[in-house]
Short mmCIF file of C-alpha atoms and ligand atoms in Angstrom, two decimals:
data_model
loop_
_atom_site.label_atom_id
_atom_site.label_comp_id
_atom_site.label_asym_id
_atom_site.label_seq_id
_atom_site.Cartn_x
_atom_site.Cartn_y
_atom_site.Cartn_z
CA UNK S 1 7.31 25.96 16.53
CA UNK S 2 5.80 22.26 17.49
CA UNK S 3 4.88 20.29 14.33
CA UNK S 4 2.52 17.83 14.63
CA UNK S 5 2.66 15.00 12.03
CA UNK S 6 -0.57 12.61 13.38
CA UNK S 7 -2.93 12.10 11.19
CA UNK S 8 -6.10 10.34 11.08
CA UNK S 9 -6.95 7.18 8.31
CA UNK S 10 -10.73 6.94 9.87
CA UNK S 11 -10.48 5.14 13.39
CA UNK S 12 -6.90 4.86 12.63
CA UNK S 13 -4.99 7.37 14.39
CA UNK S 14 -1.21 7.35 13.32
CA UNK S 15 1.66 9.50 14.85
CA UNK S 16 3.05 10.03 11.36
CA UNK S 17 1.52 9.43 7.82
CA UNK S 18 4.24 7.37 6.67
CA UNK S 19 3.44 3.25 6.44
CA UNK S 20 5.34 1.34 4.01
CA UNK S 21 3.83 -0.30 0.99
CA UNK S 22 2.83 -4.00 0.91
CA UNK S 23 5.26 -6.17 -0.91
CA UNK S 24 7.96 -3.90 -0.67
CA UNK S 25 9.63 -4.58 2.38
CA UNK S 26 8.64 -7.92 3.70
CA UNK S 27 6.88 -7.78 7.43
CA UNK S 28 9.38 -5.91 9.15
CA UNK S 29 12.03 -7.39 10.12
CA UNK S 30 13.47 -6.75 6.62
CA UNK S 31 13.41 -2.91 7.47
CA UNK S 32 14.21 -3.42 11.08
CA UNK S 33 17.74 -4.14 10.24
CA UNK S 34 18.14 -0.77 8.73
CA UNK S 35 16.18 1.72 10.52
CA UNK S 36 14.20 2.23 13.81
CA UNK S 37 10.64 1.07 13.22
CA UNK S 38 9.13 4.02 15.19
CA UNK S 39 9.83 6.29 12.41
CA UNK S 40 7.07 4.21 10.52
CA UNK S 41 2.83 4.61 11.57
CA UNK S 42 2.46 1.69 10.06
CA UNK S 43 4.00 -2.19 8.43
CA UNK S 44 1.73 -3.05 5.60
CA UNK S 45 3.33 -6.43 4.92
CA UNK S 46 3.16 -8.51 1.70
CA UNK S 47 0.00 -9.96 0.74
CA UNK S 48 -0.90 -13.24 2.71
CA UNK S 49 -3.68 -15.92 1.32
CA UNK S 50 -5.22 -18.56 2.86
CA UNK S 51 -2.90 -21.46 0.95
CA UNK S 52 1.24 -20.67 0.80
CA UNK S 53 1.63 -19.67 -2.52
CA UNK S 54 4.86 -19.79 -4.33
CA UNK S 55 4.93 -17.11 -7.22
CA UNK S 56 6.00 -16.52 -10.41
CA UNK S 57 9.22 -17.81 -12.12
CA UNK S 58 11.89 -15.40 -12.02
CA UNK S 59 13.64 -12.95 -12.77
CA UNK S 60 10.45 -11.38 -11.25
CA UNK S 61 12.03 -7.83 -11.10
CA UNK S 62 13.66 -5.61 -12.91
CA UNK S 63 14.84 -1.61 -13.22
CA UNK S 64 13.24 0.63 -16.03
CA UNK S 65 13.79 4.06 -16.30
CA UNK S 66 12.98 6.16 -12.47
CA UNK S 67 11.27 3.16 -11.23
CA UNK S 68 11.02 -1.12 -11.46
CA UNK S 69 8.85 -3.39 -12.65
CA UNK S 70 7.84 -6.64 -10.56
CA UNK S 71 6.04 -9.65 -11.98
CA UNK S 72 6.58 -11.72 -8.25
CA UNK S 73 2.90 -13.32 -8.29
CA UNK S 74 2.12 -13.54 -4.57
CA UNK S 75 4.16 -15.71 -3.40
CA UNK S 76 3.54 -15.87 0.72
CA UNK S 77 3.80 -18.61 3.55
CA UNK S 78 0.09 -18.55 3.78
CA UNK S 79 -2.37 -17.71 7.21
CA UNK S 80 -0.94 -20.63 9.07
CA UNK S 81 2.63 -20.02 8.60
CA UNK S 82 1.80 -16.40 9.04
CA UNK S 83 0.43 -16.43 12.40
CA UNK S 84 2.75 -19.15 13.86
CA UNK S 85 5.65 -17.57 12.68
CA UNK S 86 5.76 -14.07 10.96
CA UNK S 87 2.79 -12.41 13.47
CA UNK S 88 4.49 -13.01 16.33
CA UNK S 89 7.96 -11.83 15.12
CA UNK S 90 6.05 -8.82 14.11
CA UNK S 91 4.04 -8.40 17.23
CA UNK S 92 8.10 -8.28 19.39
CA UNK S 93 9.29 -5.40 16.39
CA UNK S 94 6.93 -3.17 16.94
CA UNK S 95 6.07 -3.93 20.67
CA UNK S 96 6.82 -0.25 22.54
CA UNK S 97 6.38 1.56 19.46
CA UNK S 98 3.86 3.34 17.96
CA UNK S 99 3.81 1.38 14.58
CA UNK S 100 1.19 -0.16 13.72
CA UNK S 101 0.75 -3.68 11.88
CA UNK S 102 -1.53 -3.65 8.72
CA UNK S 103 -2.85 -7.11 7.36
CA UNK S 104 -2.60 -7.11 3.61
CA UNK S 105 -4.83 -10.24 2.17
CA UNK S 106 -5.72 -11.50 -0.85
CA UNK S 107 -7.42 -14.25 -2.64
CA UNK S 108 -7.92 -16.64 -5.84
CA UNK S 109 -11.59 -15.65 -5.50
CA UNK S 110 -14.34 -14.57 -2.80
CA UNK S 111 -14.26 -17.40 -0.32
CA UNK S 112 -10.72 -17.26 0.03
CA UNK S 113 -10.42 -13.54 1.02
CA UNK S 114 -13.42 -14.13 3.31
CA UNK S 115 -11.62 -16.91 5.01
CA UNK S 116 -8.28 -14.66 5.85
CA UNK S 117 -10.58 -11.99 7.01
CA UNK S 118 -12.78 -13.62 9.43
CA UNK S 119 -9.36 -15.39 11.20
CA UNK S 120 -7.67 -11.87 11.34
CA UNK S 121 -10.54 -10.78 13.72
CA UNK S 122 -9.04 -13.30 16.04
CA UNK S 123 -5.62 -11.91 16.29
CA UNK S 124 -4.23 -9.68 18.52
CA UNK S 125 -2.13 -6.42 17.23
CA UNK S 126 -3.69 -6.34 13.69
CA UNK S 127 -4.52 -2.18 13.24
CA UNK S 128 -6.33 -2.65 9.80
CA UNK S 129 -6.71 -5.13 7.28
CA UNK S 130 -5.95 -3.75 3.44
CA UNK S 131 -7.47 -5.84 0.74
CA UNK S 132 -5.49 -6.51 -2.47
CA UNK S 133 -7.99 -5.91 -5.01
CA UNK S 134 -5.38 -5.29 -7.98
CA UNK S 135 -2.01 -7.46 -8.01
CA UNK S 136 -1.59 -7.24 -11.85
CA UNK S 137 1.01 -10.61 -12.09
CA UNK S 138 -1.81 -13.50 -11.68
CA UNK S 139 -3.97 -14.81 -14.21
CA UNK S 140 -7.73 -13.29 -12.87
CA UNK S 141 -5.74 -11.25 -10.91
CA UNK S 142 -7.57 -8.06 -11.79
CA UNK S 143 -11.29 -8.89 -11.92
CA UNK S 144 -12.08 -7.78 -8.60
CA UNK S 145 -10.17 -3.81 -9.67
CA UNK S 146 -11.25 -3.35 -12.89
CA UNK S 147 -15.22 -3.40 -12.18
CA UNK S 148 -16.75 -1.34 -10.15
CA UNK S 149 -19.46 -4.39 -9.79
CA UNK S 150 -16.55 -7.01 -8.68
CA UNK S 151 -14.94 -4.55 -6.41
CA UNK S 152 -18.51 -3.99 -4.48
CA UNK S 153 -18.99 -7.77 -4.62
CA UNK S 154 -15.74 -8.36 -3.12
CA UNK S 155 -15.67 -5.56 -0.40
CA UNK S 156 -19.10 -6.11 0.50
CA UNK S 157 -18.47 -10.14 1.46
CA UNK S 158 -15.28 -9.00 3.46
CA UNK S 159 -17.20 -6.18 5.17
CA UNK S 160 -19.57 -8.73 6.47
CA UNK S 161 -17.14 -10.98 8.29
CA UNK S 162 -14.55 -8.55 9.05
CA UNK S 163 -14.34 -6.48 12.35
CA UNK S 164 -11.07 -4.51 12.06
CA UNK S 165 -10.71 -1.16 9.91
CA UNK S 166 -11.08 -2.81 6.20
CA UNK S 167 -8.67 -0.49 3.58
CA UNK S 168 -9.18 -1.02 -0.11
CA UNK S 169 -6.28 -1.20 -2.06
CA UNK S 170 -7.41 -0.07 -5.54
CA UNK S 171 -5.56 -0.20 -9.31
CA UNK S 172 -4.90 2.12 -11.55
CA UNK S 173 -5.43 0.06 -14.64
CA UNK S 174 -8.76 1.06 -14.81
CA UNK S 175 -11.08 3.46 -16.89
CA UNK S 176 -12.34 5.22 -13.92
CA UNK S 177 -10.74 5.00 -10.59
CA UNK S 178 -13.41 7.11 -9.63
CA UNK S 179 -16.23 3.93 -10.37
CA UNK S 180 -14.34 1.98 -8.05
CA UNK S 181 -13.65 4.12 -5.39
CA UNK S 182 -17.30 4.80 -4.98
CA UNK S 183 -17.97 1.24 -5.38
CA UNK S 184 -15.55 0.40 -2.63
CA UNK S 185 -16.89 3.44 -0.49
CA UNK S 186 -20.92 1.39 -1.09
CA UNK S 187 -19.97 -1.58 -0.03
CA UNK S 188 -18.53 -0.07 3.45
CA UNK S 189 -14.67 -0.12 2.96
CA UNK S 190 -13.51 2.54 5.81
CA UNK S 191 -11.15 3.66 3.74
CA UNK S 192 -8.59 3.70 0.13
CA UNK S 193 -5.27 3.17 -0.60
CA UNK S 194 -3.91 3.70 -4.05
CA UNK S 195 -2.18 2.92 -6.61
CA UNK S 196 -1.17 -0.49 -7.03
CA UNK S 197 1.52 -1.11 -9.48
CA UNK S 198 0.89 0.29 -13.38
CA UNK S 199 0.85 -2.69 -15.69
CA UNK S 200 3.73 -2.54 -17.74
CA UNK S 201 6.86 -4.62 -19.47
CA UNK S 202 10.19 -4.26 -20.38
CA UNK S 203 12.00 -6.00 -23.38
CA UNK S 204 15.83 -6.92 -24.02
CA UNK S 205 15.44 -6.56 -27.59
CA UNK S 206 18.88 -8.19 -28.73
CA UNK S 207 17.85 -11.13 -26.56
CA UNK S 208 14.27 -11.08 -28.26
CA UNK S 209 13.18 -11.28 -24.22
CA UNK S 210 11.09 -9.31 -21.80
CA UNK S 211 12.79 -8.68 -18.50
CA UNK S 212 10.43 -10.41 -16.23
CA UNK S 213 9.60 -13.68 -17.07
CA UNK S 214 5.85 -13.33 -16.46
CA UNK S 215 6.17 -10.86 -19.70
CA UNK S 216 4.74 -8.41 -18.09
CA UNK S 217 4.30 -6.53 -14.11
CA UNK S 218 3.59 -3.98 -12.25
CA UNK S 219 5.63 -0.63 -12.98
CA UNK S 220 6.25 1.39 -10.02
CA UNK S 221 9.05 3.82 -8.38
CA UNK S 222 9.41 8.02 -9.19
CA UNK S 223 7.94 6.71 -13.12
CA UNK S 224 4.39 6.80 -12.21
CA UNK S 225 3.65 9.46 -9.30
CA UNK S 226 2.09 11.48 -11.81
CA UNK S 227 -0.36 9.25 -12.09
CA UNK S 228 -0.83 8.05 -8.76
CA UNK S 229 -1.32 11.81 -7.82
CA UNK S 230 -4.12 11.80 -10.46
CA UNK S 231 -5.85 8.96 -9.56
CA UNK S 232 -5.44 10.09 -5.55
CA UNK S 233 -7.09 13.37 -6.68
CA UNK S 234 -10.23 12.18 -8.64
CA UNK S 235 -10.95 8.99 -5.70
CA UNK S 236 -10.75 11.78 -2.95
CA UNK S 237 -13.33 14.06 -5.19
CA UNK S 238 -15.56 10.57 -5.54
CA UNK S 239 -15.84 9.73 -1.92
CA UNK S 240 -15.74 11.41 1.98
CA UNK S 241 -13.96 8.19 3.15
CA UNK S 242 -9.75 8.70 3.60
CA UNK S 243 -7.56 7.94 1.17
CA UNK S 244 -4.31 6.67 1.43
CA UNK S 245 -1.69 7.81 -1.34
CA UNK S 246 0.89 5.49 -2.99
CA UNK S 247 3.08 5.89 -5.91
CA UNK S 248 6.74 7.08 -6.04
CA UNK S 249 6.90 8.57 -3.24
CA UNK S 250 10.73 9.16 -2.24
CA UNK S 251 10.91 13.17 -0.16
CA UNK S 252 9.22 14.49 2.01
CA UNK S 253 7.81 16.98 -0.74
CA UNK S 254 6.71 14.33 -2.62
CA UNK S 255 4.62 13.28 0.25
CA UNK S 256 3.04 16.34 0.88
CA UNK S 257 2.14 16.67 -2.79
CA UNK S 258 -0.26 13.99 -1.99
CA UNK S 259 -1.76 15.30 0.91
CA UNK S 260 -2.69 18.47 -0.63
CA UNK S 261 -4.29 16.11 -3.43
CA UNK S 262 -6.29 14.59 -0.28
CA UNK S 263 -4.66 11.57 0.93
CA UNK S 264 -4.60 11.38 4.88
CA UNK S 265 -1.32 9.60 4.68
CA UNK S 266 0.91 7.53 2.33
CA UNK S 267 2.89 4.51 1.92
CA UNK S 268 6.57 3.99 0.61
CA UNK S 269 7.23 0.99 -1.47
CA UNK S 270 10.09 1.32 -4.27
CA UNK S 271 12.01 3.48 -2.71
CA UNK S 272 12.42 1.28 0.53
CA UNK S 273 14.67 -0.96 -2.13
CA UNK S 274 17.22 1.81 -2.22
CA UNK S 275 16.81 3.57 0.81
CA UNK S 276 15.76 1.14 3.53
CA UNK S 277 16.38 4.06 6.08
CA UNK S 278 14.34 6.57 4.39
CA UNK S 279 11.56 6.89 6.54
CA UNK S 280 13.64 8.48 8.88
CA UNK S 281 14.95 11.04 6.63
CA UNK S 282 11.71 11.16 5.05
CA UNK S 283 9.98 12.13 8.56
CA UNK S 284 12.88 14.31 9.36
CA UNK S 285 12.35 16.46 6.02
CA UNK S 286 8.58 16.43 6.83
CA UNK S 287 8.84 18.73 9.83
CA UNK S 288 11.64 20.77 7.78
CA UNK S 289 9.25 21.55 5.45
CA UNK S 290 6.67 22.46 7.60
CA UNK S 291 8.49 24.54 9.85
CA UNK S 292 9.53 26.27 6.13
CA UNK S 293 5.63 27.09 5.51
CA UNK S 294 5.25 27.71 8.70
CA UNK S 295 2.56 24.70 9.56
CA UNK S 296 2.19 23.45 12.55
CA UNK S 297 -0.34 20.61 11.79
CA UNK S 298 0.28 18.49 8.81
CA UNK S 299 -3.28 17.07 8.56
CA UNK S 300 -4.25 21.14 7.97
CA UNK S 301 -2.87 20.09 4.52
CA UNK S 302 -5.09 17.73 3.51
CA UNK S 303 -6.62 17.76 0.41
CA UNK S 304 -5.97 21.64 0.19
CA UNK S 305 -4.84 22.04 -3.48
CA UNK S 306 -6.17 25.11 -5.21
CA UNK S 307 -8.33 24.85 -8.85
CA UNK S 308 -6.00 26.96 -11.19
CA UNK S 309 -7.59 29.83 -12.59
CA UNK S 310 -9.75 29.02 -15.21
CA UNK S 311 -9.92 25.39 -14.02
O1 LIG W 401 3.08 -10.23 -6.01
C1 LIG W 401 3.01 -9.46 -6.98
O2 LIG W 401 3.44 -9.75 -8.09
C2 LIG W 401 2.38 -8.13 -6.86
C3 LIG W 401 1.25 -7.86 -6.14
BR1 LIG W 401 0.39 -9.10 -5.11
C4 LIG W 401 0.65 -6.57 -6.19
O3 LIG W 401 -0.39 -6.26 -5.59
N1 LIG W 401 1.26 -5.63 -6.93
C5 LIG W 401 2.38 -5.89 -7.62
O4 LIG W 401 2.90 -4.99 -8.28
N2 LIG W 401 2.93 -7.14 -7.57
#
């Protein structure tokens, strides 16, 4: 039986559905040291802003219980750096291969995030561009997530300059993902991707201390694909764009869970801290499973799951 694992993120047609997460795994080279890149569609790498930005104080990470939390606050070379030195070194990884590079960009406020976007229409080899909308660890950080009215604002001045696929990369710290996904979906994002971290903290209480120095971050890891899967589910009821799944995704089974939720494809972010090689086994399991059920096409899954009785 021939399994076919393309799938199809609007105009973005990907041999597998696995990309990695931004911020987890650098811009490639990190992973390349590990694994071959071709088992990945896709490099989301860590957010870039117009300015280099240097981050939050450390420790800026730490483990909790099935996951981590991260309070790293953006730090990145900035655009300049980024296309004289990272692009390139990107553009020779992934040259022969069928991975994709995704531009994730961010911004202190609208003019910034314009500014990335309209210079990433003049590079070569950029698939998509994913805008952060929802790093929890800087001050403001969050006003362009947690209203549907900023999120439209913000996707809708992007749209305008931006040529290349635009992905919106949503929060879950929100009342109603749903809001914002149709907000996102108005002002002409092509597609999701969700969920950014879960604010969170963790304390040491014998040292009085939480484990981050920011106080608190962004909770992610096996911990909160429950609630990924949830908030995957009710964007993918709110809008016909695709949706992208993230959250704590570590097996193959774990990615198919969000499929038949009705993400298109996912990204891996925690578990690339452990397991730098587990796209591979990840991809490997994929068709395993598959073969198992006895489906040939994985993108027949999507967004399949069944109201229980009653429901
Ligand atoms: O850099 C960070 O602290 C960070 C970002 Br930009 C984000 O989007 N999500 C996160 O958990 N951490």
């Amino acid at each position: 039986m021939s399994i076919d694992l393309s799938v199809n993120v609007g105009s973005l047609a990907l041999h597998n559905p696995l990309m990695t997460a931004s911020g987890c795994s650098g811009y490639g080279k990190e992973l390349a040291a590990y694994d071959d890149l071709s088992w990945l569609s896709a490099i989301v790498g860590k957010s870039i802003s117009r300015e280099p930005r240097l981050g939050n104080p450390y420790p800026r990470t730490c483990e909790t219980p099935s996951g981590m939390i991260n309070a790293i606050g953006l730090p990145n070379e900035g655009w300049e750096s980024y296309t004289r030195n990272t692009l390139p070194l990107m553009r020779e990884l992934v040259r022969g291969k069928p991975t994709k590079i995704v531009l994730n960009i961010v911004g202190h406020d609208l003019d910034e995030y314009t500014w990335v976007a309209e210079r990433a229409n003049d590079e070569s080899d950029i698939a998509a561009v994913e805008l952060n909308l929802s790093c929890p660890n800087v001050a403001g950080g969050l006003q362009f997530s947690t209203t549907a009215d900023g999120c439209e604002k913000l996707v809708k001045a992007v749209r305008k300059v931006l040529k290349l696929p635009l992905i919106a990369k949503l929060s879950p710290n929100v009342t109603s993902v749903a809001d914002i996904a149709r907000a996102a979906e108005a002002a002409g994002a092509d597609s999701l991707s969700l969920i950014n971290t879960v604010l969170g903290m963790n304390v040491d209480w014998r040292k009085r201390k939480a484990l981050v120095a920011n106080g608190m971050g962004g909770l992610s890891g096996p911990a909160i694909k429950p609630i990924a899967l949830r908030c995957v589910y009710e964007a993918c009821k709110a809008v016909k764009i695709p949706v992208i799944g993230i959250g704590g995704i570590c097996t193959a089974d774990d990615v198919l869970d969000f499929m038949v939720c009705g993400a298109s494809a996912v990204q891996l972010g925690t578990v690339l801290f452990v397991e730098p090689d587990a796209p591979q086994r990840i991809a490997r399991d994929l068709k395993e499973r598959m073969r198992e059920a006895k489906v040939e096409k994985l993108s027949s899954l999507i967004g399949t799951l069944r109201a229980r009785e009653g429901a």
